[in-house]
JSON list of C-alpha atoms in Angstrom, two decimals:
[
{"chain": "A", "resi": 29, "resn": "MET", "atom": "CA", "xyz": [103.06, 99.12, 106.78]},
{"chain": "A", "resi": 30, "resn": "ARG", "atom": "CA", "xyz": [99.97, 100.59, 108.10]},
{"chain": "A", "resi": 31, "resn": "SER", "atom": "CA", "xyz": [97.06, 99.34, 109.39]},
{"chain": "A", "resi": 32, "resn": "ASP", "atom": "CA", "xyz": [94.96, 101.90, 107.78]},
{"chain": "A", "resi": 33, "resn": "ILE", "atom": "CA", "xyz": [93.05, 99.88, 104.85]},
{"chain": "A", "resi": 34, "resn": "ALA", "atom": "CA", "xyz": [90.32, 103.12, 104.85]},
{"chain": "A", "resi": 35, "resn": "ARG", "atom": "CA", "xyz": [93.17, 104.18, 102.25]},
{"chain": "A", "resi": 36, "resn": "LEU", "atom": "CA", "xyz": [92.46, 101.99, 99.44]},
{"chain": "A", "resi": 37, "resn": "CYS", "atom": "CA", "xyz": [88.61, 102.58, 99.82]},
{"chain": "A", "resi": 38, "resn": "SER", "atom": "CA", "xyz": [86.62, 104.17, 97.18]},
{"chain": "A", "resi": 39, "resn": "HIS", "atom": "CA", "xyz": [86.45, 107.77, 97.12]},
{"chain": "A", "resi": 40, "resn": "ASP", "atom": "CA", "xyz": [83.56, 107.51, 94.49]},
{"chain": "A", "resi": 41, "resn": "GLY", "atom": "CA", "xyz": [80.48, 109.61, 96.04]},
{"chain": "A", "resi": 42, "resn": "ALA", "atom": "CA", "xyz": [77.77, 106.88, 93.59]},
{"chain": "A", "resi": 43, "resn": "ARG", "atom": "CA", "xyz": [79.22, 103.76, 95.62]},
{"chain": "A", "resi": 44, "resn": "GLN", "atom": "CA", "xyz": [78.86, 104.82, 99.24]},
{"chain": "A", "resi": 45, "resn": "GLU", "atom": "CA", "xyz": [78.83, 101.49, 100.08]},
{"chain": "A", "resi": 46, "resn": "ILE", "atom": "CA", "xyz": [82.70, 101.31, 99.60]},
{"chain": "A", "resi": 47, "resn": "ASN", "atom": "CA", "xyz": [83.54, 104.18, 100.83]},
{"chain": "A", "resi": 48, "resn": "MET", "atom": "CA", "xyz": [84.57, 103.10, 104.20]},
{"chain": "A", "resi": 49, "resn": "PRO", "atom": "CA", "xyz": [85.88, 99.68, 105.61]},
{"chain": "A", "resi": 50, "resn": "PHE", "atom": "CA", "xyz": [83.58, 97.19, 106.00]},
{"chain": "A", "resi": 51, "resn": "ALA", "atom": "CA", "xyz": [82.87, 93.53, 108.29]},
{"chain": "A", "resi": 52, "resn": "VAL", "atom": "CA", "xyz": [82.54, 90.14, 106.02]},
{"chain": "A", "resi": 53, "resn": "GLU", "atom": "CA", "xyz": [81.55, 87.04, 107.76]},
{"chain": "A", "resi": 54, "resn": "TYR", "atom": "CA", "xyz": [84.54, 84.45, 106.18]},
{"chain": "A", "resi": 55, "resn": "ASP", "atom": "CA", "xyz": [85.79, 80.91, 106.63]},
{"chain": "A", "resi": 56, "resn": "GLY", "atom": "CA", "xyz": [84.76, 81.02, 110.48]},
{"chain": "A", "resi": 57, "resn": "LYS", "atom": "CA", "xyz": [86.32, 84.60, 110.87]},
{"chain": "A", "resi": 58, "resn": "THR", "atom": "CA", "xyz": [84.97, 88.59, 110.81]},
{"chain": "A", "resi": 59, "resn": "TRP", "atom": "CA", "xyz": [87.11, 90.14, 108.24]},
{"chain": "A", "resi": 60, "resn": "CYS", "atom": "CA", "xyz": [87.85, 94.09, 108.14]},
{"chain": "A", "resi": 61, "resn": "CYS", "atom": "CA", "xyz": [87.32, 94.78, 104.49]},
{"chain": "A", "resi": 62, "resn": "ALA", "atom": "CA", "xyz": [88.33, 97.75, 102.15]},
{"chain": "A", "resi": 63, "resn": "THR", "atom": "CA", "xyz": [88.03, 97.96, 98.29]},
{"chain": "A", "resi": 64, "resn": "ASP", "atom": "CA", "xyz": [87.92, 100.72, 95.68]},
{"chain": "A", "resi": 65, "resn": "GLY", "atom": "CA", "xyz": [86.30, 98.14, 93.32]},
{"chain": "A", "resi": 66, "resn": "THR", "atom": "CA", "xyz": [89.17, 96.69, 91.21]},
{"chain": "A", "resi": 67, "resn": "CYS", "atom": "CA", "xyz": [91.53, 96.01, 94.58]},
{"chain": "A", "resi": 68, "resn": "LEU", "atom": "CA", "xyz": [90.24, 94.23, 97.72]},
{"chain": "A", "resi": 69, "resn": "LEU", "atom": "CA", "xyz": [91.73, 93.78, 100.83]},
{"chain": "A", "resi": 70, "resn": "ALA", "atom": "CA", "xyz": [90.40, 92.19, 104.17]},
{"chain": "A", "resi": 71, "resn": "ARG", "atom": "CA", "xyz": [92.27, 91.35, 107.43]},
{"chain": "A", "resi": 72, "resn": "SER", "atom": "CA", "xyz": [91.40, 89.59, 110.05]},
{"chain": "A", "resi": 73, "resn": "ASP", "atom": "CA", "xyz": [93.41, 90.91, 112.63]},
{"chain": "A", "resi": 74, "resn": "LEU", "atom": "CA", "xyz": [91.38, 94.27, 112.61]},
{"chain": "A", "resi": 75, "resn": "PRO", "atom": "CA", "xyz": [88.31, 95.32, 114.29]},
{"chain": "A", "resi": 76, "resn": "ALA", "atom": "CA", "xyz": [85.35, 95.53, 111.64]},
{"chain": "A", "resi": 77, "resn": "GLU", "atom": "CA", "xyz": [81.83, 97.00, 111.72]},
{"chain": "A", "resi": 78, "resn": "VAL", "atom": "CA", "xyz": [79.30, 96.12, 109.73]},
{"chain": "A", "resi": 79, "resn": "VAL", "atom": "CA", "xyz": [77.62, 98.55, 107.74]},
{"chain": "A", "resi": 80, "resn": "ASP", "atom": "CA", "xyz": [74.41, 98.14, 105.84]},
{"chain": "A", "resi": 81, "resn": "GLY", "atom": "CA", "xyz": [75.01, 97.85, 102.11]},
{"chain": "A", "resi": 82, "resn": "ALA", "atom": "CA", "xyz": [78.27, 96.78, 102.28]},
{"chain": "A", "resi": 83, "resn": "PRO", "atom": "CA", "xyz": [79.55, 94.27, 99.02]},
{"chain": "A", "resi": 84, "resn": "HIS", "atom": "CA", "xyz": [78.82, 90.60, 99.55]},
{"chain": "A", "resi": 85, "resn": "ALA", "atom": "CA", "xyz": [82.61, 90.43, 99.54]},
{"chain": "A", "resi": 86, "resn": "ALA", "atom": "CA", "xyz": [83.22, 86.58, 101.03]},
{"chain": "A", "resi": 87, "resn": "ALA", "atom": "CA", "xyz": [82.23, 85.31, 97.15]},
{"chain": "A", "resi": 88, "resn": "VAL", "atom": "CA", "xyz": [85.16, 87.16, 95.95]},
{"chain": "A", "resi": 89, "resn": "LEU", "atom": "CA", "xyz": [87.09, 86.17, 98.63]},
{"chain": "A", "resi": 90, "resn": "SER", "atom": "CA", "xyz": [86.28, 82.45, 98.27]},
{"chain": "A", "resi": 91, "resn": "THR", "atom": "CA", "xyz": [88.61, 82.79, 94.88]},
{"chain": "A", "resi": 92, "resn": "ALA", "atom": "CA", "xyz": [91.61, 82.61, 96.56]},
{"chain": "A", "resi": 93, "resn": "ILE", "atom": "CA", "xyz": [91.83, 79.12, 97.37]},
{"chain": "A", "resi": 94, "resn": "GLY", "atom": "CA", "xyz": [94.22, 76.60, 96.52]},
{"chain": "A", "resi": 95, "resn": "THR", "atom": "CA", "xyz": [97.66, 76.38, 97.20]},
{"chain": "A", "resi": 96, "resn": "GLY", "atom": "CA", "xyz": [99.80, 79.75, 95.35]},
{"chain": "A", "resi": 97, "resn": "THR", "atom": "CA", "xyz": [103.29, 80.67, 94.46]},
{"chain": "A", "resi": 98, "resn": "ALA", "atom": "CA", "xyz": [105.07, 81.16, 97.59]},
{"chain": "A", "resi": 99, "resn": "THR", "atom": "CA", "xyz": [106.69, 84.70, 98.05]},
{"chain": "A", "resi": 100, "resn": "THR", "atom": "CA", "xyz": [107.41, 87.40, 100.24]},
{"chain": "A", "resi": 101, "resn": "VAL", "atom": "CA", "xyz": [105.47, 90.97, 100.85]},
{"chain": "A", "resi": 102, "resn": "ALA", "atom": "CA", "xyz": [108.92, 92.70, 100.96]},
{"chain": "A", "resi": 103, "resn": "HIS", "atom": "CA", "xyz": [109.94, 91.39, 97.11]},
{"chain": "A", "resi": 104, "resn": "LEU", "atom": "CA", "xyz": [106.18, 92.10, 95.82]},
{"chain": "A", "resi": 105, "resn": "ARG", "atom": "CA", "xyz": [106.47, 95.54, 97.31]},
{"chain": "A", "resi": 106, "resn": "VAL", "atom": "CA", "xyz": [109.99, 96.01, 95.45]},
{"chain": "A", "resi": 107, "resn": "ALA", "atom": "CA", "xyz": [108.32, 94.21, 92.25]},
{"chain": "A", "resi": 108, "resn": "PHE", "atom": "CA", "xyz": [105.12, 96.51, 92.27]},
{"chain": "A", "resi": 109, "resn": "GLY", "atom": "CA", "xyz": [106.68, 100.11, 93.00]},
{"chain": "A", "resi": 110, "resn": "SER", "atom": "CA", "xyz": [105.68, 102.73, 94.57]},
{"chain": "A", "resi": 111, "resn": "PRO", "atom": "CA", "xyz": [101.84, 102.78, 96.36]},
{"chain": "A", "resi": 112, "resn": "LEU", "atom": "CA", "xyz": [101.79, 106.66, 94.95]},
{"chain": "A", "resi": 113, "resn": "TRP", "atom": "CA", "xyz": [99.49, 107.69, 98.33]},
{"chain": "A", "resi": 114, "resn": "GLY", "atom": "CA", "xyz": [100.37, 111.55, 97.88]},
{"chain": "A", "resi": 115, "resn": "ASP", "atom": "CA", "xyz": [102.74, 113.82, 97.77]},
{"chain": "A", "resi": 116, "resn": "PRO", "atom": "CA", "xyz": [104.53, 114.90, 101.54]},
{"chain": "A", "resi": 117, "resn": "CYS", "atom": "CA", "xyz": [103.44, 117.77, 103.36]},
{"chain": "A", "resi": 118, "resn": "PRO", "atom": "CA", "xyz": [106.43, 120.02, 102.68]},
{"chain": "A", "resi": 119, "resn": "HIS", "atom": "CA", "xyz": [105.98, 120.92, 106.78]},
{"chain": "A", "resi": 120, "resn": "CYS", "atom": "CA", "xyz": [105.47, 117.45, 108.55]},
{"chain": "A", "resi": 121, "resn": "GLY", "atom": "CA", "xyz": [106.41, 114.95, 105.56]},
{"chain": "A", "resi": 122, "resn": "GLN", "atom": "CA", "xyz": [103.49, 112.98, 106.01]},
{"chain": "A", "resi": 123, "resn": "LYS", "atom": "CA", "xyz": [101.96, 111.85, 103.06]},
{"chain": "A", "resi": 124, "resn": "VAL", "atom": "CA", "xyz": [98.49, 114.29, 102.30]},
{"chain": "A", "resi": 125, "resn": "GLY", "atom": "CA", "xyz": [96.02, 113.54, 99.89]},
{"chain": "A", "resi": 126, "resn": "GLN", "atom": "CA", "xyz": [95.90, 110.70, 97.63]},
{"chain": "A", "resi": 127, "resn": "LEU", "atom": "CA", "xyz": [95.91, 109.60, 94.43]},
{"chain": "A", "resi": 128, "resn": "TRP", "atom": "CA", "xyz": [92.27, 108.75, 93.53]},
{"chain": "A", "resi": 129, "resn": "PRO", "atom": "CA", "xyz": [91.55, 106.73, 91.25]},
{"chain": "A", "resi": 130, "resn": "ALA", "atom": "CA", "xyz": [95.45, 105.10, 91.80]},
{"chain": "A", "resi": 131, "resn": "PRO", "atom": "CA", "xyz": [97.20, 105.77, 88.85]},
{"chain": "A", "resi": 132, "resn": "VAL", "atom": "CA", "xyz": [97.67, 103.23, 86.13]},
{"chain": "A", "resi": 133, "resn": "ASP", "atom": "CA", "xyz": [101.13, 101.40, 85.40]},
{"chain": "A", "resi": 134, "resn": "ARG", "atom": "CA", "xyz": [100.56, 98.26, 84.23]},
{"chain": "A", "resi": 135, "resn": "VAL", "atom": "CA", "xyz": [102.51, 94.98, 84.59]},
{"chain": "A", "resi": 136, "resn": "ALA", "atom": "CA", "xyz": [101.60, 91.34, 84.24]},
{"chain": "A", "resi": 137, "resn": "CYS", "atom": "CA", "xyz": [101.80, 89.11, 86.76]},
{"chain": "A", "resi": 138, "resn": "LEU", "atom": "CA", "xyz": [101.38, 85.48, 86.64]},
{"chain": "A", "resi": 139, "resn": "GLY", "atom": "CA", "xyz": [99.77, 85.93, 83.02]},
{"chain": "A", "resi": 140, "resn": "ARG", "atom": "CA", "xyz": [97.28, 88.95, 84.36]},
{"chain": "A", "resi": 141, "resn": "ASN", "atom": "CA", "xyz": [97.27, 92.69, 83.26]},
{"chain": "A", "resi": 142, "resn": "VAL", "atom": "CA", "xyz": [97.52, 94.38, 86.53]},
{"chain": "A", "resi": 143, "resn": "ASN", "atom": "CA", "xyz": [98.37, 98.06, 87.77]},
{"chain": "A", "resi": 144, "resn": "ALA", "atom": "CA", "xyz": [101.38, 97.59, 89.58]},
{"chain": "A", "resi": 145, "resn": "VAL", "atom": "CA", "xyz": [100.41, 100.86, 91.96]},
{"chain": "A", "resi": 146, "resn": "LEU", "atom": "CA", "xyz": [97.36, 98.97, 93.29]},
{"chain": "A", "resi": 147, "resn": "GLY", "atom": "CA", "xyz": [99.62, 96.07, 94.01]},
{"chain": "A", "resi": 148, "resn": "ALA", "atom": "CA", "xyz": [101.76, 98.51, 95.92]},
{"chain": "A", "resi": 149, "resn": "ARG", "atom": "CA", "xyz": [99.16, 99.99, 97.93]},
{"chain": "A", "resi": 150, "resn": "LEU", "atom": "CA", "xyz": [97.60, 96.20, 98.71]},
{"chain": "A", "resi": 151, "resn": "MET", "atom": "CA", "xyz": [101.55, 95.19, 100.09]},
{"chain": "A", "resi": 152, "resn": "ASP", "atom": "CA", "xyz": [101.67, 98.59, 101.80]},
{"chain": "A", "resi": 153, "resn": "CYS", "atom": "CA", "xyz": [98.28, 97.78, 103.74]},
{"chain": "A", "resi": 154, "resn": "VAL", "atom": "CA", "xyz": [99.48, 94.28, 104.88]},
{"chain": "A", "resi": 155, "resn": "ALA", "atom": "CA", "xyz": [102.44, 93.00, 107.77]},
{"chain": "A", "resi": 156, "resn": "ASP", "atom": "CA", "xyz": [106.00, 91.60, 106.31]},
{"chain": "A", "resi": 157, "resn": "GLY", "atom": "CA", "xyz": [105.85, 88.32, 106.27]},
{"chain": "A", "resi": 158, "resn": "PRO", "atom": "CA", "xyz": [105.76, 85.09, 103.90]},
{"chain": "A", "resi": 159, "resn": "CYS", "atom": "CA", "xyz": [102.85, 85.17, 101.24]},
{"chain": "A", "resi": 160, "resn": "GLU", "atom": "CA", "xyz": [101.37, 83.06, 98.62]},
{"chain": "A", "resi": 161, "resn": "VAL", "atom": "CA", "xyz": [100.16, 84.05, 94.82]},
{"chain": "A", "resi": 162, "resn": "GLY", "atom": "CA", "xyz": [98.02, 82.98, 92.89]},
{"chain": "A", "resi": 163, "resn": "GLN", "atom": "CA", "xyz": [94.79, 82.89, 90.37]},
{"chain": "A", "resi": 164, "resn": "PRO", "atom": "CA", "xyz": [91.82, 81.00, 90.20]},
{"chain": "A", "resi": 165, "resn": "ALA", "atom": "CA", "xyz": [90.81, 79.22, 86.65]},
{"chain": "A", "resi": 166, "resn": "ASP", "atom": "CA", "xyz": [88.39, 81.97, 85.20]},
{"chain": "A", "resi": 167, "resn": "PRO", "atom": "CA", "xyz": [90.84, 84.22, 83.08]},
{"chain": "A", "resi": 168, "resn": "GLU", "atom": "CA", "xyz": [88.91, 87.10, 84.07]},
{"chain": "A", "resi": 169, "resn": "GLY", "atom": "CA", "xyz": [88.99, 86.19, 87.93]},
{"chain": "A", "resi": 170, "resn": "PRO", "atom": "CA", "xyz": [91.15, 88.19, 90.41]},
{"chain": "A", "resi": 171, "resn": "LEU", "atom": "CA", "xyz": [94.60, 87.79, 91.25]},
{"chain": "A", "resi": 172, "resn": "TRP", "atom": "CA", "xyz": [94.61, 86.80, 94.88]},
{"chain": "A", "resi": 173, "resn": "PHE", "atom": "CA", "xyz": [97.81, 87.47, 97.30]},
{"chain": "A", "resi": 174, "resn": "ARG", "atom": "CA", "xyz": [97.32, 85.31, 100.34]},
{"chain": "A", "resi": 175, "resn": "GLY", "atom": "CA", "xyz": [98.93, 86.18, 104.52]},
{"chain": "A", "resi": 176, "resn": "GLU", "atom": "CA", "xyz": [98.51, 84.67, 107.79]},
{"chain": "A", "resi": 177, "resn": "THR", "atom": "CA", "xyz": [95.82, 87.18, 108.34]},
{"chain": "A", "resi": 178, "resn": "TRP", "atom": "CA", "xyz": [95.06, 88.85, 105.71]},
{"chain": "A", "resi": 179, "resn": "ILE", "atom": "CA", "xyz": [93.63, 88.05, 101.66]},
{"chain": "A", "resi": 180, "resn": "ALA", "atom": "CA", "xyz": [94.34, 90.69, 98.95]},
{"chain": "A", "resi": 181, "resn": "LEU", "atom": "CA", "xyz": [92.72, 90.75, 95.11]},
{"chain": "A", "resi": 182, "resn": "LEU", "atom": "CA", "xyz": [93.42, 92.60, 92.53]},
{"chain": "A", "resi": 183, "resn": "MET", "atom": "CA", "xyz": [91.22, 92.64, 89.15]},
{"chain": "A", "resi": 184, "resn": "PRO", "atom": "CA", "xyz": [93.02, 92.50, 86.03]},
{"chain": "A", "resi": 185, "resn": "ILE", "atom": "CA", "xyz": [92.82, 94.82, 82.81]},
{"chain": "A", "resi": 186, "resn": "ARG", "atom": "CA", "xyz": [91.55, 93.43, 80.09]},
{"chain": "A", "resi": 187, "resn": "VAL", "atom": "CA", "xyz": [93.69, 94.02, 77.68]},
{"chain": "A", "resi": 188, "resn": "PRO", "atom": "CA", "xyz": [97.06, 92.48, 75.80]},
{"chain": "A", "resi": 189, "resn": "ILE", "atom": "CA", "xyz": [99.84, 92.10, 78.35]},
{"chain": "A", "resi": 190, "resn": "ASP", "atom": "CA", "xyz": [102.64, 92.02, 75.42]},
{"chain": "A", "resi": 191, "resn": "GLY", "atom": "CA", "xyz": [105.44, 94.12, 76.21]},
{"chain": "A", "resi": 192, "resn": "LEU", "atom": "CA", "xyz": [104.84, 94.79, 79.70]},
{"chain": "A", "resi": 193, "resn": "ARG", "atom": "CA", "xyz": [107.12, 94.97, 82.50]},
{"chain": "A", "resi": 194, "resn": "GLU", "atom": "CA", "xyz": [106.77, 91.42, 84.28]},
{"chain": "A", "resi": 195, "resn": "VAL", "atom": "CA", "xyz": [106.08, 91.23, 88.13]},
{"chain": "A", "resi": 196, "resn": "THR", "atom": "CA", "xyz": [107.39, 87.57, 89.12]},
{"chain": "A", "resi": 197, "resn": "PRO", "atom": "CA", "xyz": [106.29, 85.84, 92.84]}
]
């Protein structure tokens, strides 16, 4: 697990407001958020900086309510597969570059068609431990994942899920 959630941020020059982590006030806490526009991670255990023009992510975070299906981050990491961050440097072994936008590996999770690579990237940026997976009543709303100090959201891909590999929490 790496705390560098900036890896999740957009690299789109036209969307400067999401090219770096930003602060959001939600549920009485300040959350450090990173998004590429299709997935969002909010962590209350990281420092956050207020950025002018940052998205109003509190409304999206508020969709992660209710009781979800209990699981673990370790289970979801295995289920989603590789986050495909980039290639290892031949000299030092560290990952260099970042595949952006993320390659698409469609899977079905709780009846939603989602990108497993983005799910894997979200889980790569949070600590091991118990978590919940859920979804709002809105069929076009994001799949949510919630741990003790974090909330992650993953927007569905709006095409049929027929024949997709199933990720079960």
